[in-house]
PDB file of C-alpha atoms in Angstrom:
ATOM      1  CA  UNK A   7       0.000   0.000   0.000  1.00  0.00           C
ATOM      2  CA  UNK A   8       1.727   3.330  -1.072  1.00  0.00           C
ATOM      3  CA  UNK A   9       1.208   6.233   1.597  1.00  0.00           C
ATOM      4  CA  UNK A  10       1.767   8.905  -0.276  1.00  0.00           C
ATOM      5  CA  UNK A  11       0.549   9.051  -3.700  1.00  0.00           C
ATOM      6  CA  UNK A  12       1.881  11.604  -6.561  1.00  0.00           C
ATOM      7  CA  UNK A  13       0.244  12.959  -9.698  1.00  0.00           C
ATOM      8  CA  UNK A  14       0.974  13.072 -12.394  1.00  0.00           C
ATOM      9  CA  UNK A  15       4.180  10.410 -12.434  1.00  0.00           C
ATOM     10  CA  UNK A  16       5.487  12.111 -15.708  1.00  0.00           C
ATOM     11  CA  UNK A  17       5.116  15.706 -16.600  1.00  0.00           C
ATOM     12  CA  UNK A  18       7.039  17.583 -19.526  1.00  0.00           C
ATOM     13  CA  UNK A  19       6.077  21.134 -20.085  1.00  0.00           C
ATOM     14  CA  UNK A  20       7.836  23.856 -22.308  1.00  0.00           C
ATOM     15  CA  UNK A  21      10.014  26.509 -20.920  1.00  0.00           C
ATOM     16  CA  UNK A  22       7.882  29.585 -19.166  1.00  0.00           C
ATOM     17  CA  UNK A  23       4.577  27.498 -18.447  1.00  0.00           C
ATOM     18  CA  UNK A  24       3.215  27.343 -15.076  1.00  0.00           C
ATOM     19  CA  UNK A  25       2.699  23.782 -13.169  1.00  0.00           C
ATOM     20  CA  UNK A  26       1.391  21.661 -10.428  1.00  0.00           C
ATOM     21  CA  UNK A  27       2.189  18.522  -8.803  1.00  0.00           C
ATOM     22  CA  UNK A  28       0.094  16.858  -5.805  1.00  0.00           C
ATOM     23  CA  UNK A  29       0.716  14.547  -3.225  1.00  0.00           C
ATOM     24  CA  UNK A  30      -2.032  12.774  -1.273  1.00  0.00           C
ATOM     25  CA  UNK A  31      -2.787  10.474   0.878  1.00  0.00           C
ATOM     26  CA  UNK A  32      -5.662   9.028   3.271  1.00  0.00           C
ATOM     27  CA  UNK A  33      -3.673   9.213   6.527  1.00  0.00           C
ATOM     28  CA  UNK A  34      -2.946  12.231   8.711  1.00  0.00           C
ATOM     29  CA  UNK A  35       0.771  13.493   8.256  1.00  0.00           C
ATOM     30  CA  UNK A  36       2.802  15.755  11.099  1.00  0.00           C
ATOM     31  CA  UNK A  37       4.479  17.014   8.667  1.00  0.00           C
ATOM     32  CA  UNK A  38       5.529  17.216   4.702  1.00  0.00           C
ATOM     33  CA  UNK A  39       8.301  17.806   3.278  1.00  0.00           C
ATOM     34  CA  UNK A  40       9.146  18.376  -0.729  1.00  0.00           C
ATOM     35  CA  UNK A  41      12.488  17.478  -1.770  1.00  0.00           C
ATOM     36  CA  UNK A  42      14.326  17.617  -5.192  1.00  0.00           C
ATOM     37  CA  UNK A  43      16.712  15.026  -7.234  1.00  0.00           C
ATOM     38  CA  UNK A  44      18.434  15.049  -9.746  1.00  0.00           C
ATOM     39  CA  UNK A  45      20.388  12.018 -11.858  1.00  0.00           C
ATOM     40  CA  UNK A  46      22.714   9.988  -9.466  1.00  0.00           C
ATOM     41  CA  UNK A  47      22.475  12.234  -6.799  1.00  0.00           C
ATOM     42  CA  UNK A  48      20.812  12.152  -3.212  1.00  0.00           C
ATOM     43  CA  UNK A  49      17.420  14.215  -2.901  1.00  0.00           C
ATOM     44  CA  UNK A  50      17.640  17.823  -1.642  1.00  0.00           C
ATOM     45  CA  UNK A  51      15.157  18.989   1.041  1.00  0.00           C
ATOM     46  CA  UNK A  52      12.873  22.194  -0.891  1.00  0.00           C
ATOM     47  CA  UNK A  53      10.243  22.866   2.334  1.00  0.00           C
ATOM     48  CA  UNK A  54       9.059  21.695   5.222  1.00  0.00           C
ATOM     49  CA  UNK A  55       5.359  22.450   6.072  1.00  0.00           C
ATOM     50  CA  UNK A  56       3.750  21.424   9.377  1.00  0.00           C
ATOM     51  CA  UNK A  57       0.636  23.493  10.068  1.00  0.00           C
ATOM     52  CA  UNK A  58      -2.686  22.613   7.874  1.00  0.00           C
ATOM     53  CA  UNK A  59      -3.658  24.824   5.118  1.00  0.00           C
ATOM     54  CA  UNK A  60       0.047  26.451   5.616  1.00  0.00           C
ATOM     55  CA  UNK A  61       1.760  28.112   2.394  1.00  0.00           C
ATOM     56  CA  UNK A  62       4.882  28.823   1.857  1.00  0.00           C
ATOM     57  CA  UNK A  63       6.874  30.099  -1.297  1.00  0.00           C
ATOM     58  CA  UNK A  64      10.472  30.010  -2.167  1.00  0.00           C
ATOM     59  CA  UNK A  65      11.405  32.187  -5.145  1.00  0.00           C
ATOM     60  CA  UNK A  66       8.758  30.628  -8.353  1.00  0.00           C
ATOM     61  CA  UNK A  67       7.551  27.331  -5.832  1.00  0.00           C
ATOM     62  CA  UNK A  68       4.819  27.608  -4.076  1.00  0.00           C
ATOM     63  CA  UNK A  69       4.158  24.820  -1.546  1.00  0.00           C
ATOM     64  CA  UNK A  70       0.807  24.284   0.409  1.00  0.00           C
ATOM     65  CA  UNK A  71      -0.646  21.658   3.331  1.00  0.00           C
ATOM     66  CA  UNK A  72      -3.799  20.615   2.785  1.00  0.00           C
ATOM     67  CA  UNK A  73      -6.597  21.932   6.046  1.00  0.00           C
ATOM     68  CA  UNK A  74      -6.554  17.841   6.967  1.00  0.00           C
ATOM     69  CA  UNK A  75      -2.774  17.672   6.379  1.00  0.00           C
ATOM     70  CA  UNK A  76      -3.556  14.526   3.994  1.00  0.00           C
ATOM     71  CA  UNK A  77      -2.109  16.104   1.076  1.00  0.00           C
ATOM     72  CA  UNK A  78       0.536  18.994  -0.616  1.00  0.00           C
ATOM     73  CA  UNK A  79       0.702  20.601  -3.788  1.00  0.00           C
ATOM     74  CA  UNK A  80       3.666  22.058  -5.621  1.00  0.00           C
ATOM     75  CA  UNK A  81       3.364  24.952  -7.964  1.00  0.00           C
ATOM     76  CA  UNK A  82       5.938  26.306  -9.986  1.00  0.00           C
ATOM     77  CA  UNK A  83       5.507  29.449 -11.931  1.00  0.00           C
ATOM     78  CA  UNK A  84       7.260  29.849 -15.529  1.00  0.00           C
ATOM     79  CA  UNK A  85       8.967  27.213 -15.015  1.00  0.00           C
ATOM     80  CA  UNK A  86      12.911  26.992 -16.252  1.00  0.00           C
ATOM     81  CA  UNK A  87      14.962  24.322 -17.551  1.00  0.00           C
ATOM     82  CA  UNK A  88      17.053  24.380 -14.505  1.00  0.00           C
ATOM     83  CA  UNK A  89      13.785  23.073 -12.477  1.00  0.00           C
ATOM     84  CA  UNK A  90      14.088  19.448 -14.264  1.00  0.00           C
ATOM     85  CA  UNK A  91      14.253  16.818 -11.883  1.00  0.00           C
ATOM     86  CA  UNK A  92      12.123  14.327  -9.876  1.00  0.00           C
ATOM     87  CA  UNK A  93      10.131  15.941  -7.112  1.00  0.00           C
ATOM     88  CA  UNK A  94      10.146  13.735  -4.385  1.00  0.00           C
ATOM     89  CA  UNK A  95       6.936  14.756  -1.418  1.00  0.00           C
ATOM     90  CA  UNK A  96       7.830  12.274   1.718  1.00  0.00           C
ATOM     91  CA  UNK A  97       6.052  12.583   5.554  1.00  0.00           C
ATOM     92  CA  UNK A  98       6.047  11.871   8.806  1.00  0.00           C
ATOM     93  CA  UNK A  99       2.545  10.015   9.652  1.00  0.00           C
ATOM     94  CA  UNK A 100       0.802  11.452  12.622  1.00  0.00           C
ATOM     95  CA  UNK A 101       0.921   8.829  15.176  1.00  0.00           C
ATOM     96  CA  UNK A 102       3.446   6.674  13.775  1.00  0.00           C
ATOM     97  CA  UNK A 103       7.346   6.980  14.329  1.00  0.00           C
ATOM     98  CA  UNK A 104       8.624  10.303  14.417  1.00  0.00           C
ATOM     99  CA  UNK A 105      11.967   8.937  12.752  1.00  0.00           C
ATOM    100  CA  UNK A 106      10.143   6.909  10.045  1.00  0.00           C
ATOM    101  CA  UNK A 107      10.133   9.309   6.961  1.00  0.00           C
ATOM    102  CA  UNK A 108       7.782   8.027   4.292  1.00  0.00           C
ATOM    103  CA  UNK A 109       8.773   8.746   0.184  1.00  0.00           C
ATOM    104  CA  UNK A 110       5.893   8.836  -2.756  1.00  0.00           C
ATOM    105  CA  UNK A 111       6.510   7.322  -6.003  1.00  0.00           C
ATOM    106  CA  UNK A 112       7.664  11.179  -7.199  1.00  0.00           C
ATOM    107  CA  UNK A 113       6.991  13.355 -10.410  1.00  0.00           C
ATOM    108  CA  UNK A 114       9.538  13.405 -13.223  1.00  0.00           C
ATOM    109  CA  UNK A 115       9.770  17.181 -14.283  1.00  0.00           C
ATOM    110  CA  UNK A 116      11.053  18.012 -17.635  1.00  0.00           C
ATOM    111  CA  UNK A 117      11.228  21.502 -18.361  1.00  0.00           C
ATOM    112  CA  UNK A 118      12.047  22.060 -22.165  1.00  0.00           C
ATOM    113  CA  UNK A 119      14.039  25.302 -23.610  1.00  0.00           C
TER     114      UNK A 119
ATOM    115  CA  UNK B 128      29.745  21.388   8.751  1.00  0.00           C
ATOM    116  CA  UNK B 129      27.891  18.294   8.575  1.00  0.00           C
ATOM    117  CA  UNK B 130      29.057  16.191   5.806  1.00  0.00           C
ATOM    118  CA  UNK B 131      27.593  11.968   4.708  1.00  0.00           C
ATOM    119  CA  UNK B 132      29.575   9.833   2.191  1.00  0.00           C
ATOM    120  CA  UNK B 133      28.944   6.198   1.387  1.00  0.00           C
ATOM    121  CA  UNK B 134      30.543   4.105  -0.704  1.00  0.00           C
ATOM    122  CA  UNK B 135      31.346   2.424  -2.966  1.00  0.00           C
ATOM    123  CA  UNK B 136      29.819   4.728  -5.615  1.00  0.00           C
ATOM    124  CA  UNK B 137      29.174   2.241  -8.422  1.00  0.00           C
ATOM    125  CA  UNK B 138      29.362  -2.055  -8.040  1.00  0.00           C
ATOM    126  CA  UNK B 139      28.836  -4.316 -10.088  1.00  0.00           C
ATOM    127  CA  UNK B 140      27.974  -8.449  -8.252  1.00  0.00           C
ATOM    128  CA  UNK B 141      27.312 -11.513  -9.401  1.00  0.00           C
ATOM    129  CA  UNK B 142      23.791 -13.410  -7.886  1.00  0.00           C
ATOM    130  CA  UNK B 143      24.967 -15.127  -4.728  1.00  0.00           C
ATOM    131  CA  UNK B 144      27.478 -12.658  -3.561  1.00  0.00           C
ATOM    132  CA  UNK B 145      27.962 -10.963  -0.721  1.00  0.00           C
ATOM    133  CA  UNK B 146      27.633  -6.600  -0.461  1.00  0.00           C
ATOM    134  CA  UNK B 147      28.946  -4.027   2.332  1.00  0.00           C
ATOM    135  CA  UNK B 148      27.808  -0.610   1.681  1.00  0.00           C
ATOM    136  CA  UNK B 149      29.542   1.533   4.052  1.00  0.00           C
ATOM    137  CA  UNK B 150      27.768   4.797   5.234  1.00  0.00           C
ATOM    138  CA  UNK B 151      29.401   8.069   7.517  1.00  0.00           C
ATOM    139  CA  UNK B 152      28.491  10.924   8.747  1.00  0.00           C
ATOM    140  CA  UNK B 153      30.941  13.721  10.465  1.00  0.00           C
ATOM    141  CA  UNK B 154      30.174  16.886  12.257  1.00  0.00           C
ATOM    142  CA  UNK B 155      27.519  15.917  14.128  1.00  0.00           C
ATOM    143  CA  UNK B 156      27.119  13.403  16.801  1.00  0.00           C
ATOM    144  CA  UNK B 157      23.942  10.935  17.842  1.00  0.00           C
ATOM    145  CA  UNK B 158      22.679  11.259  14.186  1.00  0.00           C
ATOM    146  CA  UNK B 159      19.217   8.671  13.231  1.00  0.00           C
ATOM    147  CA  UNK B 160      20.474   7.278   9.949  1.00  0.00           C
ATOM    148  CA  UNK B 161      18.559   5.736   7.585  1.00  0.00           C
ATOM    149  CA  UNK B 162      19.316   3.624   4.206  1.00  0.00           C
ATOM    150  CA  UNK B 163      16.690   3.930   1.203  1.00  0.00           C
ATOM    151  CA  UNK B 164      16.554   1.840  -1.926  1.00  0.00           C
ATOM    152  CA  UNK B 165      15.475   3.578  -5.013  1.00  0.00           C
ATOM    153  CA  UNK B 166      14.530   1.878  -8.208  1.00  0.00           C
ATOM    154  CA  UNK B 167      14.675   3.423 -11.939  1.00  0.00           C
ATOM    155  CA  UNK B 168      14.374   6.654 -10.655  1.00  0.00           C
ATOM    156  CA  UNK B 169      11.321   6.461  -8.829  1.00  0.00           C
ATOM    157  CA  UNK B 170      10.839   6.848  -5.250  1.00  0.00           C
ATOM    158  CA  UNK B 171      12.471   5.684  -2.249  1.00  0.00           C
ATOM    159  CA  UNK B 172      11.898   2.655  -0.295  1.00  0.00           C
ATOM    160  CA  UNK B 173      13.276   2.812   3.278  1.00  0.00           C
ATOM    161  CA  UNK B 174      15.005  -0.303   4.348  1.00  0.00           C
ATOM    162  CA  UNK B 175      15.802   0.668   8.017  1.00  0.00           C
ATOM    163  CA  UNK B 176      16.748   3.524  10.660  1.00  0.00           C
ATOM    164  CA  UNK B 177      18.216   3.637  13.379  1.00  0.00           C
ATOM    165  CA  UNK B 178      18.135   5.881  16.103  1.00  0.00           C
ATOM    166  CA  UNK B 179      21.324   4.633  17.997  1.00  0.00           C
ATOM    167  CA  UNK B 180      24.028   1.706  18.380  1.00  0.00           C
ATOM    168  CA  UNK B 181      22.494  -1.242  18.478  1.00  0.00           C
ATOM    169  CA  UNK B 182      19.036   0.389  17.703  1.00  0.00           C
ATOM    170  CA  UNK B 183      18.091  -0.594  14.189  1.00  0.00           C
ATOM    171  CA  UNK B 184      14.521  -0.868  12.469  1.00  0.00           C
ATOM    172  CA  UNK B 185      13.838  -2.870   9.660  1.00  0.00           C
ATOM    173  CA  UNK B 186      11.064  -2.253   7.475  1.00  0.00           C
ATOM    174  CA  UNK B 187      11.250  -4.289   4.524  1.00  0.00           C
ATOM    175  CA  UNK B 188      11.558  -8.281   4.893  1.00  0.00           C
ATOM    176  CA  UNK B 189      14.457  -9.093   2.620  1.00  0.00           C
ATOM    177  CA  UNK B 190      18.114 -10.762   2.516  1.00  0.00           C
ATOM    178  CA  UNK B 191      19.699  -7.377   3.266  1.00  0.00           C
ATOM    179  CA  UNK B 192      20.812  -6.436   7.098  1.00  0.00           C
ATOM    180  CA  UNK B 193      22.034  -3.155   8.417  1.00  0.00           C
ATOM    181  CA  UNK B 194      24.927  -2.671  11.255  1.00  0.00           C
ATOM    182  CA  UNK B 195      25.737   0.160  13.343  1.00  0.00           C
ATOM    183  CA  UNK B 196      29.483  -0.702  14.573  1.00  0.00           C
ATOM    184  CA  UNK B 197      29.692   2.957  15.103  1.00  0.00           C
ATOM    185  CA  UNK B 198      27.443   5.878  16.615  1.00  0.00           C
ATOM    186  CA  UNK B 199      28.529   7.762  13.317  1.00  0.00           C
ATOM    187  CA  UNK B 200      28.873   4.531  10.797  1.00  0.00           C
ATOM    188  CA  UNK B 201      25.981   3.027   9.248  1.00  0.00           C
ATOM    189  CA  UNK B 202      26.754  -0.876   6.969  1.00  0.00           C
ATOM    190  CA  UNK B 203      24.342  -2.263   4.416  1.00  0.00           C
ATOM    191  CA  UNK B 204      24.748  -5.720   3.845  1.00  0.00           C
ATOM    192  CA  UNK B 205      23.689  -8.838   2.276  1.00  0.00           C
ATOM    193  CA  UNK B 206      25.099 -12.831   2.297  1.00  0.00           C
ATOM    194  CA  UNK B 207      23.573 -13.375  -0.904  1.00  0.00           C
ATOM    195  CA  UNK B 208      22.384 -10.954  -3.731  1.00  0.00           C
ATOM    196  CA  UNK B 209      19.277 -11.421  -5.548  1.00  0.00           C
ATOM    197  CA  UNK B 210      18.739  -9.722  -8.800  1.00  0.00           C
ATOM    198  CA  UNK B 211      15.926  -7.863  -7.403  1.00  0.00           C
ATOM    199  CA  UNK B 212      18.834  -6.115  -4.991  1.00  0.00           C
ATOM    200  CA  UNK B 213      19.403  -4.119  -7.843  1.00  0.00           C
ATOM    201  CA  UNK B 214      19.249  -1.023  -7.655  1.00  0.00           C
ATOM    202  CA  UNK B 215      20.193   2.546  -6.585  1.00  0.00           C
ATOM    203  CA  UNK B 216      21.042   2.723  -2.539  1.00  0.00           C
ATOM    204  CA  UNK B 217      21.164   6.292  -0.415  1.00  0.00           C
ATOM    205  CA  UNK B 218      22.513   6.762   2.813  1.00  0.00           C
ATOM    206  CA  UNK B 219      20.720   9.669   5.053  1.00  0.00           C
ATOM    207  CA  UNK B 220      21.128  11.260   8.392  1.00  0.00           C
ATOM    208  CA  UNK B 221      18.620  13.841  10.462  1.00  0.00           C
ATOM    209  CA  UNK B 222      19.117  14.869  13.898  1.00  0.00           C
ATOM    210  CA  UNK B 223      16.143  14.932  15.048  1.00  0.00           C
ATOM    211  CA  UNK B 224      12.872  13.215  14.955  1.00  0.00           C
ATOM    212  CA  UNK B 225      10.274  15.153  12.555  1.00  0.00           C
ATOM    213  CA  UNK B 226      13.683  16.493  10.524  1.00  0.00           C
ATOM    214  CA  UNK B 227      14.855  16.813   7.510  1.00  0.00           C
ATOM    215  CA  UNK B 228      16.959  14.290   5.945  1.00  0.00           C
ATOM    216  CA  UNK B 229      20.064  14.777   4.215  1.00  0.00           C
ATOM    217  CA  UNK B 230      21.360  12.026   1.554  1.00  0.00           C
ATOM    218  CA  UNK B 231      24.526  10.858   0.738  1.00  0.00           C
ATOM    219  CA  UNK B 232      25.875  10.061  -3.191  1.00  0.00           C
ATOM    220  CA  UNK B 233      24.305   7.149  -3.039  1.00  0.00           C
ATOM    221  CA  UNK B 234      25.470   3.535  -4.684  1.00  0.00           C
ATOM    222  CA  UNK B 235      24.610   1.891  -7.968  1.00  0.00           C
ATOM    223  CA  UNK B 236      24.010  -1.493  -7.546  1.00  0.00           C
ATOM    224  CA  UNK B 237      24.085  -4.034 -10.511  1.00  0.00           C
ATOM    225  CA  UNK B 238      23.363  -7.871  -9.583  1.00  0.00           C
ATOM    226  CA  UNK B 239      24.029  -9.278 -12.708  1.00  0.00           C
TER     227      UNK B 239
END
């Protein structure tokens, strides 16, 4: 059973369009964090968000926690090249072990020039 | 600073064989470490934690086994390899519980 589901699995968009990728689940999370990777390297933490219905923006990202804090979106705004990568979301489940940090599937961005 | 390598970057076994995938962190101390599998580039499967010597969660049944000789020094091993072991292995430390994880390189694994 996979925790954390992301949509869509595959995205490839042109240079300058806008985009959003969601993560979702049915169980309650204490917190969500987005991370980034790119080819044969280790994910990079983007955001952490804790707080239902929180936003919070770095730069063109947006990042928000669902009210329920069952699910996260990611929006990028005119989007670049440079934001290729797989987008990774990955929480901590309310309740569960606070050292236990579950990973979603991911969305492969391709960002063409 | 706070830095993680593992090794060895790349490796290439035969079914049957044994693996060590060595993991360490420096610049911090009491770090939870964790090891991951990832497969084709999708997401990550966590194998086990651990939270301190001789404190070790497993969360996938499987021939692999994790060691923590160390309070820094994290080993992923395996008596025999499958060709389902395949795949692309990451090392990563927090320092707290609810915190963000930081990877190392990872290692390419190829059971051939």
């Amino acid at each position: 059973t996979q925790l954390l589901e992301q949509s869509p699995q595959f995205l490839s968009i042109q240079e300058g369009e806008n985009l959003t990728v969601y993560c979702n689940s049915s169980s309650v999370f204490s917190s969500l964090q987005w991370y980034r990777q790119e080819p044969g390297e280790g994910p990079v933490l983007l955001v952490t968000v804790v707080t239902g219905g929180e936003v919070k923006k770095l730069k063109r990202l947006t990042f928000q926690f669902g009210d329920a804090r069952k699910d996260s979106s990611l929006h990028i705004t005119a989007a670049q090249p440079g934001d290729t990568g797989l987008y990774l979301c990955a929480g901590y489940n309310s309740g569960g072990s606070n050292y236990k940090l579950t990973f979603g599937k991911g969305t492969l961005l391709t960002v063409n020039p | 600073s706070q830095t993680i390598h593992q090794w060895p970057a790349t490796l290439v076994q035969p079914v049957g064989s044994p693996l060590s995938l060595e993991c360490t962190v420096e610049g911090t101390s009491n770090p939870n470490l964790y090891w991951y599998r990832q497969a084709a580039g999708r997401g990550l499967q966590l194998l086990f934690y651990s939270i301190g010597i001789d404190q070790i969660s497993s969360e996938v049944p499987q021939n692999l086994s994790a060691s923590r000789p160390q309070d820094r020094q994290f080993i992923l091993s395996s008596k025999k390899l499958l060709l389902s072991d395949s795949g692309f292995y990451l090392c990563a430390w927090s320092q707290q519980g609810l915190g963000e994880l930081f990877f190392g390189e990872g290692s390419r694994l190829t059971v051939l």
